[in-house]
C-alpha cells in the first residue's frame, strides 16, 4: 500500500466528510489533500487513544520534531511521508503544522476554555487553518482571498463538532464551551459537567451556542459565494452543517446525552447537492 493509499484509507474510516471532499477535488490535488486531512485526523484523535496526557504530549512532540526537522529518511510513517511531500510540493508553511500540534495540547487536559477569545483562537488553529491549507493546495494564487471564509468556516466546523461530541467530552470531564459565554447565560461549567444543570439551563446553553454557530455560518456563506470554484472542494465538509444544526436544534438540551449523526447516504447526498449547485445551502 502506498503512502497516499494509507491516507485515503485512514480518512475513509475516520473522517468521512473530508474523505468525500477529496473525491470532489481535481484528481491532481487529491493525494495532497488526503495527506493534510490524515495528519489532521491523526493529531485530533490523540485524546481518544491515550489514558495519560503525557503520552499525548509525546505524540505531539513527535509530529512537531518530524515536521520541523524533516525526518522522512529515517521514519517510515506513511502519513509523515505523504505530508512532508505535500509541504514541499505546495510550499506550505511548516509553522502552520506546528501550530496545529500546539493547539491540540488543550485536548489532552480537562482545563476549562476561559473565554470566547480563547475559543475562537482554538477554532482558528484546529479548523480554520485546515481550510486555509486546503485552499493553498487547490490554488495558491486565490487562497489569499479565502481568509475570511476560512476564519468563519473554521468556527462553524468547530461549533458543530463540539456540540455533536458533547456526550463524549462531558463523560470525561472535558468542556470546550467558553466559561464567560456560559456564565453570561446564568449557568456554570461545573453544573453542566456534573449533570446538575436543569433542562432549561442546558437548552439555554445549546440554543445560544447554536445561534453563535449560525451567525458565523451566515458570514462564512457570504464570503464563500465570491470564491472561485477551484477552492470549493476545501469547504465541502461544511455541507452537512445546516442539517446538523437543525438536528441539534430539535434535540436542544438533550444533546448532552444523545448522539447526533447522519447516515453515510445522507452525507453523500449533501456533498453531491452542494458540489453540483456550487453554493452552500
mmCIF file of C-alpha atoms in Angstrom:
data_model
loop_
_atom_site.group_PDB
_atom_site.id
_atom_site.type_symbol
_atom_site.label_atom_id
_atom_site.label_comp_id
_atom_site.label_asym_id
_atom_site.label_seq_id
_atom_site.Cartn_x
_atom_site.Cartn_y
_atom_site.Cartn_z
ATOM 1 C CA UNK A 1 0.000 0.000 0.000
ATOM 2 C CA UNK A 2 1.367 3.413 -0.971
ATOM 3 C CA UNK A 3 1.670 6.308 1.466
ATOM 4 C CA UNK A 4 -1.217 8.076 -0.267
ATOM 5 C CA UNK A 5 -3.408 4.971 -0.197
ATOM 6 C CA UNK A 6 -2.808 4.725 3.540
ATOM 7 C CA UNK A 7 -4.015 8.322 3.999
ATOM 8 C CA UNK A 8 -7.163 7.677 1.964
ATOM 9 C CA UNK A 9 -7.908 4.516 3.932
ATOM 10 C CA UNK A 10 -7.468 6.352 7.225
ATOM 11 C CA UNK A 11 -9.867 9.089 6.135
ATOM 12 C CA UNK A 12 -12.445 6.679 4.764
ATOM 13 C CA UNK A 13 -12.775 5.114 8.214
ATOM 14 C CA UNK A 14 -12.008 8.081 10.475
ATOM 15 C CA UNK A 15 -13.094 11.321 8.759
ATOM 16 C CA UNK A 16 -15.832 10.627 6.254
ATOM 17 C CA UNK A 17 -16.540 14.297 5.496
ATOM 18 C CA UNK A 18 -13.004 15.163 4.476
ATOM 19 C CA UNK A 19 -12.625 11.861 2.638
ATOM 20 C CA UNK A 20 -15.633 12.739 0.478
ATOM 21 C CA UNK A 21 -14.274 16.258 -0.031
ATOM 22 C CA UNK A 22 -11.095 14.868 -1.602
ATOM 23 C CA UNK A 23 -13.172 12.925 -4.142
ATOM 24 C CA UNK A 24 -14.710 16.155 -5.420
ATOM 25 C CA UNK A 25 -11.311 17.846 -5.804
ATOM 26 C CA UNK A 26 -9.285 17.743 -9.044
ATOM 27 C CA UNK A 27 -7.535 14.389 -9.285
ATOM 28 C CA UNK A 28 -4.095 16.001 -9.240
ATOM 29 C CA UNK A 29 -4.840 17.551 -5.812
ATOM 30 C CA UNK A 30 -6.451 14.593 -4.062
ATOM 31 C CA UNK A 31 -3.334 12.965 -2.644
ATOM 32 C CA UNK A 32 -2.088 16.234 -1.167
ATOM 33 C CA UNK A 33 -5.451 16.962 0.438
ATOM 34 C CA UNK A 34 -5.596 13.413 1.791
ATOM 35 C CA UNK A 35 -2.161 13.847 3.391
ATOM 36 C CA UNK A 36 -3.240 17.096 5.050
ATOM 37 C CA UNK A 37 -6.504 15.629 6.288
ATOM 38 C CA UNK A 38 -4.893 12.410 7.508
ATOM 39 C CA UNK A 39 -2.392 14.416 9.560
ATOM 40 C CA UNK A 40 -5.223 16.499 10.991
ATOM 41 C CA UNK A 41 -7.139 13.350 11.914
ATOM 42 C CA UNK A 42 -4.053 11.802 13.487
ATOM 43 C CA UNK A 43 -3.462 14.680 15.903
ATOM 44 C CA UNK A 44 -7.165 15.354 16.514
ATOM 45 C CA UNK A 45 -7.828 11.843 17.797
ATOM 46 C CA UNK A 46 -4.852 11.590 20.147
ATOM 47 C CA UNK A 47 -7.036 12.281 23.210
ATOM 48 C CA UNK A 48 -9.287 9.367 22.227
ATOM 49 C CA UNK A 49 -6.327 6.977 22.058
ATOM 50 C CA UNK A 50 -4.472 7.718 25.293
ATOM 51 C CA UNK A 51 -5.009 7.442 29.026
ATOM 52 C CA UNK A 52 -2.307 9.819 30.233
ATOM 53 C CA UNK A 53 -1.811 13.380 28.914
ATOM 54 C CA UNK A 54 1.975 12.913 28.927
ATOM 55 C CA UNK A 55 1.664 10.243 26.215
ATOM 56 C CA UNK A 56 -0.308 12.712 24.135
ATOM 57 C CA UNK A 57 2.343 15.383 24.678
ATOM 58 C CA UNK A 58 4.985 12.911 23.461
ATOM 59 C CA UNK A 59 2.990 12.113 20.327
ATOM 60 C CA UNK A 60 2.522 15.783 19.516
ATOM 61 C CA UNK A 61 6.237 16.419 20.087
ATOM 62 C CA UNK A 62 6.993 13.581 17.672
ATOM 63 C CA UNK A 63 4.967 15.331 14.980
ATOM 64 C CA UNK A 64 6.489 18.753 15.683
ATOM 65 C CA UNK A 65 10.036 17.410 15.521
ATOM 66 C CA UNK A 66 9.382 15.254 12.459
ATOM 67 C CA UNK A 67 7.904 18.164 10.513
ATOM 68 C CA UNK A 68 10.422 20.796 11.574
ATOM 69 C CA UNK A 69 13.448 18.531 11.019
ATOM 70 C CA UNK A 70 12.111 16.565 8.018
ATOM 71 C CA UNK A 71 12.827 13.089 9.346
ATOM 72 C CA UNK A 72 11.325 11.195 6.409
ATOM 73 C CA UNK A 73 14.623 9.476 5.541
ATOM 74 C CA UNK A 74 14.623 7.738 8.918
ATOM 75 C CA UNK A 75 10.893 7.378 9.506
ATOM 76 C CA UNK A 76 8.565 5.102 7.543
ATOM 77 C CA UNK A 77 5.382 6.659 8.942
ATOM 78 C CA UNK A 78 3.177 6.819 5.805
ATOM 79 C CA UNK A 79 1.288 9.917 6.945
ATOM 80 C CA UNK A 80 4.535 11.760 7.646
ATOM 81 C CA UNK A 81 5.970 10.725 4.282
ATOM 82 C CA UNK A 82 2.882 11.930 2.415
ATOM 83 C CA UNK A 83 2.624 15.125 4.471
ATOM 84 C CA UNK A 84 6.241 16.229 4.018
ATOM 85 C CA UNK A 85 5.975 15.597 0.281
ATOM 86 C CA UNK A 86 2.841 17.753 0.211
ATOM 87 C CA UNK A 87 4.552 20.514 2.196
ATOM 88 C CA UNK A 88 7.408 20.529 -0.324
ATOM 89 C CA UNK A 89 5.233 20.298 -3.432
ATOM 90 C CA UNK A 90 2.894 23.118 -2.414
ATOM 91 C CA UNK A 91 5.348 25.269 -0.440
ATOM 92 C CA UNK A 92 3.223 25.079 2.696
ATOM 93 C CA UNK A 93 4.419 26.648 5.920
ATOM 94 C CA UNK A 94 5.805 24.129 8.399
ATOM 95 C CA UNK A 95 4.964 26.606 11.129
ATOM 96 C CA UNK A 96 1.261 26.132 10.355
ATOM 97 C CA UNK A 97 1.509 22.427 11.146
ATOM 98 C CA UNK A 98 3.476 23.091 14.321
ATOM 99 C CA UNK A 99 0.729 25.495 15.425
ATOM 100 C CA UNK A 100 -1.850 22.785 14.778
ATOM 101 C CA UNK A 101 0.083 20.492 17.105
ATOM 102 C CA UNK A 102 0.398 23.200 19.750
ATOM 103 C CA UNK A 103 -3.355 23.829 19.706
ATOM 104 C CA UNK A 104 -4.085 20.135 20.255
ATOM 105 C CA UNK A 105 -2.311 20.177 23.625
ATOM 106 C CA UNK A 106 -5.528 21.669 25.009
ATOM 107 C CA UNK A 107 -7.370 18.465 24.061
ATOM 108 C CA UNK A 108 -5.198 16.388 26.376
ATOM 109 C CA UNK A 109 -6.371 18.029 29.588
ATOM 110 C CA UNK A 110 -9.666 18.944 31.220
ATOM 111 C CA UNK A 111 -8.869 22.620 31.652
ATOM 112 C CA UNK A 112 -11.833 24.948 31.057
ATOM 113 C CA UNK A 113 -11.959 27.111 27.937
ATOM 114 C CA UNK A 114 -11.527 30.516 29.641
ATOM 115 C CA UNK A 115 -13.317 32.857 27.265
ATOM 116 C CA UNK A 116 -14.615 33.423 23.751
ATOM 117 C CA UNK A 117 -11.296 34.829 22.526
ATOM 118 C CA UNK A 118 -9.509 31.631 23.561
ATOM 119 C CA UNK A 119 -12.238 29.542 21.937
ATOM 120 C CA UNK A 120 -12.013 31.400 18.623
ATOM 121 C CA UNK A 121 -8.220 31.073 18.704
ATOM 122 C CA UNK A 122 -8.613 27.321 19.243
ATOM 123 C CA UNK A 123 -11.027 27.130 16.301
ATOM 124 C CA UNK A 124 -8.560 29.038 14.158
ATOM 125 C CA UNK A 125 -5.638 26.720 14.899
ATOM 126 C CA UNK A 126 -7.588 23.458 14.658
ATOM 127 C CA UNK A 127 -10.199 24.045 11.931
ATOM 128 C CA UNK A 128 -9.718 27.327 10.042
ATOM 129 C CA UNK A 129 -6.072 26.521 9.414
ATOM 130 C CA UNK A 130 -7.030 23.228 7.726
ATOM 131 C CA UNK A 131 -9.382 25.100 5.397
ATOM 132 C CA UNK A 132 -6.671 27.644 4.586
ATOM 133 C CA UNK A 133 -4.067 24.978 3.823
ATOM 134 C CA UNK A 134 -6.618 23.149 1.664
ATOM 135 C CA UNK A 135 -7.146 26.330 -0.340
ATOM 136 C CA UNK A 136 -3.395 26.733 -0.803
ATOM 137 C CA UNK A 137 -3.209 23.214 -2.194
ATOM 138 C CA UNK A 138 -6.127 23.799 -4.557
ATOM 139 C CA UNK A 139 -4.969 27.183 -5.851
ATOM 140 C CA UNK A 140 -2.153 29.146 -4.254
ATOM 141 C CA UNK A 141 -2.942 32.401 -6.041
ATOM 142 C CA UNK A 142 -6.580 32.687 -4.953
ATOM 143 C CA UNK A 143 -6.151 31.164 -1.481
ATOM 144 C CA UNK A 144 -5.397 34.594 -0.027
ATOM 145 C CA UNK A 145 -8.939 35.688 -0.906
ATOM 146 C CA UNK A 146 -10.396 32.896 1.234
ATOM 147 C CA UNK A 147 -9.099 34.164 4.579
ATOM 148 C CA UNK A 148 -12.483 35.325 5.925
ATOM 149 C CA UNK A 149 -14.322 32.268 4.612
ATOM 150 C CA UNK A 150 -11.749 30.043 6.319
ATOM 151 C CA UNK A 151 -11.967 32.012 9.556
ATOM 152 C CA UNK A 152 -15.728 31.854 9.906
ATOM 153 C CA UNK A 153 -15.927 28.381 8.381
ATOM 154 C CA UNK A 154 -13.498 27.017 10.940
ATOM 155 C CA UNK A 155 -15.544 28.376 13.836
ATOM 156 C CA UNK A 156 -18.670 26.832 12.293
ATOM 157 C CA UNK A 157 -16.984 23.439 11.927
ATOM 158 C CA UNK A 158 -15.689 23.558 15.482
ATOM 159 C CA UNK A 159 -19.056 24.505 16.969
ATOM 160 C CA UNK A 160 -20.878 21.768 15.050
ATOM 161 C CA UNK A 161 -18.258 19.214 16.048
ATOM 162 C CA UNK A 162 -18.132 20.225 19.700
ATOM 163 C CA UNK A 163 -21.911 20.180 20.079
ATOM 164 C CA UNK A 164 -22.084 16.748 18.454
ATOM 165 C CA UNK A 165 -19.388 15.419 20.784
ATOM 166 C CA UNK A 166 -20.843 16.849 23.991
ATOM 167 C CA UNK A 167 -21.746 13.393 25.383
ATOM 168 C CA UNK A 168 -18.152 12.205 24.869
ATOM 169 C CA UNK A 169 -16.421 15.303 26.214
ATOM 170 C CA UNK A 170 -18.791 15.548 29.166
ATOM 171 C CA UNK A 171 -18.233 11.897 30.099
ATOM 172 C CA UNK A 172 -14.514 12.520 30.542
ATOM 173 C CA UNK A 173 -14.876 15.846 32.338
ATOM 174 C CA UNK A 174 -13.830 17.945 29.373
ATOM 175 C CA UNK A 175 -15.641 21.113 28.363
ATOM 176 C CA UNK A 176 -14.900 23.296 25.356
ATOM 177 C CA UNK A 177 -17.688 25.857 25.709
ATOM 178 C CA UNK A 178 -16.197 29.210 26.835
ATOM 179 C CA UNK A 179 -16.602 29.901 30.549
ATOM 180 C CA UNK A 180 -17.512 33.575 30.105
ATOM 181 C CA UNK A 181 -20.130 32.667 27.488
ATOM 182 C CA UNK A 182 -21.782 30.142 29.818
ATOM 183 C CA UNK A 183 -21.673 32.400 32.860
ATOM 184 C CA UNK A 184 -23.394 35.144 30.867
ATOM 185 C CA UNK A 185 -26.281 32.706 30.427
ATOM 186 C CA UNK A 186 -26.535 32.172 34.176
ATOM 187 C CA UNK A 187 -25.050 28.666 34.036
ATOM 188 C CA UNK A 188 -21.735 27.221 35.238
ATOM 189 C CA UNK A 189 -19.488 24.646 33.602
ATOM 190 C CA UNK A 190 -19.474 22.618 36.820
ATOM 191 C CA UNK A 191 -23.253 22.286 36.854
ATOM 192 C CA UNK A 192 -23.242 21.105 33.242
ATOM 193 C CA UNK A 193 -20.425 18.612 33.753
ATOM 194 C CA UNK A 194 -21.975 17.201 36.927
ATOM 195 C CA UNK A 195 -25.443 16.887 35.353
ATOM 196 C CA UNK A 196 -26.830 19.285 37.951
ATOM 197 C CA UNK A 197 -27.964 21.836 35.378
ATOM 198 C CA UNK A 198 -31.698 21.901 34.729
ATOM 199 C CA UNK A 199 -33.208 21.044 31.355
ATOM 200 C CA UNK A 200 -33.940 24.737 30.795
ATOM 201 C CA UNK A 201 -30.333 25.677 31.562
ATOM 202 C CA UNK A 202 -28.956 23.064 29.163
ATOM 203 C CA UNK A 203 -31.372 24.213 26.476
ATOM 204 C CA UNK A 204 -30.347 27.836 27.045
ATOM 205 C CA UNK A 205 -26.678 26.962 26.557
ATOM 206 C CA UNK A 206 -27.228 24.846 23.445
ATOM 207 C CA UNK A 207 -29.561 27.384 21.836
ATOM 208 C CA UNK A 208 -27.144 30.252 22.473
ATOM 209 C CA UNK A 209 -24.148 28.349 21.126
ATOM 210 C CA UNK A 210 -26.192 27.204 18.143
ATOM 211 C CA UNK A 211 -27.127 30.819 17.456
ATOM 212 C CA UNK A 212 -23.429 31.727 17.512
ATOM 213 C CA UNK A 213 -22.705 28.932 15.046
ATOM 214 C CA UNK A 214 -25.420 30.104 12.678
ATOM 215 C CA UNK A 215 -24.153 33.676 12.850
ATOM 216 C CA UNK A 216 -20.696 32.515 11.769
ATOM 217 C CA UNK A 217 -22.262 30.297 9.095
ATOM 218 C CA UNK A 218 -24.069 33.300 7.577
ATOM 219 C CA UNK A 219 -20.774 35.196 7.434
ATOM 220 C CA UNK A 220 -18.986 32.169 6.010
ATOM 221 C CA UNK A 221 -21.649 31.684 3.338
ATOM 222 C CA UNK A 222 -21.447 35.346 2.292
ATOM 223 C CA UNK A 223 -17.670 35.089 1.861
ATOM 224 C CA UNK A 224 -17.844 31.675 0.193
ATOM 225 C CA UNK A 225 -20.173 32.964 -2.528
ATOM 226 C CA UNK A 226 -17.440 35.151 -4.037
ATOM 227 C CA UNK A 227 -14.705 32.499 -4.110
ATOM 228 C CA UNK A 228 -13.588 30.826 -7.353
ATOM 229 C CA UNK A 229 -14.914 27.310 -7.921
ATOM 230 C CA UNK A 230 -11.428 25.826 -7.768
ATOM 231 C CA UNK A 231 -11.494 26.431 -3.984
ATOM 232 C CA UNK A 232 -14.938 24.959 -3.360
ATOM 233 C CA UNK A 233 -13.787 21.401 -2.505
ATOM 234 C CA UNK A 234 -11.926 22.774 0.531
ATOM 235 C CA UNK A 235 -15.234 23.838 2.039
ATOM 236 C CA UNK A 236 -17.348 20.795 1.192
ATOM 237 C CA UNK A 237 -17.024 19.416 4.761
ATOM 238 C CA UNK A 238 -19.297 22.299 5.776
ATOM 239 C CA UNK A 239 -22.075 20.994 3.504
ATOM 240 C CA UNK A 240 -23.549 18.996 6.382
ATOM 241 C CA UNK A 241 -23.576 21.859 8.891
ATOM 242 C CA UNK A 242 -27.098 23.272 8.259
ATOM 243 C CA UNK A 243 -28.589 19.783 8.627
ATOM 244 C CA UNK A 244 -26.537 19.082 11.751
ATOM 245 C CA UNK A 245 -27.613 22.402 13.261
ATOM 246 C CA UNK A 246 -31.274 21.548 12.607
ATOM 247 C CA UNK A 247 -30.867 18.193 14.340
ATOM 248 C CA UNK A 248 -29.174 19.883 17.284
ATOM 249 C CA UNK A 249 -31.979 22.444 17.479
ATOM 250 C CA UNK A 250 -34.535 19.627 17.639
ATOM 251 C CA UNK A 251 -32.618 17.807 20.371
ATOM 252 C CA UNK A 252 -31.602 21.008 22.173
ATOM 253 C CA UNK A 253 -30.501 20.239 25.756
ATOM 254 C CA UNK A 254 -30.751 16.501 25.123
ATOM 255 C CA UNK A 255 -27.548 16.575 23.052
ATOM 256 C CA UNK A 256 -25.616 16.452 26.329
ATOM 257 C CA UNK A 257 -26.640 12.798 26.330
ATOM 258 C CA UNK A 258 -27.826 11.908 22.817
ATOM 259 C CA UNK A 259 -25.667 11.327 19.764
ATOM 260 C CA UNK A 260 -26.203 13.461 16.655
ATOM 261 C CA UNK A 261 -25.314 11.639 13.458
ATOM 262 C CA UNK A 262 -26.130 11.495 9.755
ATOM 263 C CA UNK A 263 -26.230 8.347 7.660
ATOM 264 C CA UNK A 264 -23.428 7.842 5.095
ATOM 265 C CA UNK A 265 -26.015 8.169 2.312
ATOM 266 C CA UNK A 266 -27.266 11.459 3.729
ATOM 267 C CA UNK A 267 -23.678 12.717 3.906
ATOM 268 C CA UNK A 268 -23.065 11.825 0.280
ATOM 269 C CA UNK A 269 -26.323 13.408 -0.865
ATOM 270 C CA UNK A 270 -25.492 16.719 0.864
ATOM 271 C CA UNK A 271 -21.999 16.726 -0.649
ATOM 272 C CA UNK A 272 -23.341 15.945 -4.122
ATOM 273 C CA UNK A 273 -26.013 18.618 -3.885
ATOM 274 C CA UNK A 274 -23.560 21.274 -2.728
ATOM 275 C CA UNK A 275 -20.954 20.328 -5.337
ATOM 276 C CA UNK A 276 -23.487 20.379 -8.187
ATOM 277 C CA UNK A 277 -25.193 23.612 -7.141
ATOM 278 C CA UNK A 278 -21.872 25.331 -6.433
ATOM 279 C CA UNK A 279 -23.117 27.111 -3.328
ATOM 280 C CA UNK A 280 -23.751 26.369 0.317
ATOM 281 C CA UNK A 281 -27.330 25.714 1.380
#
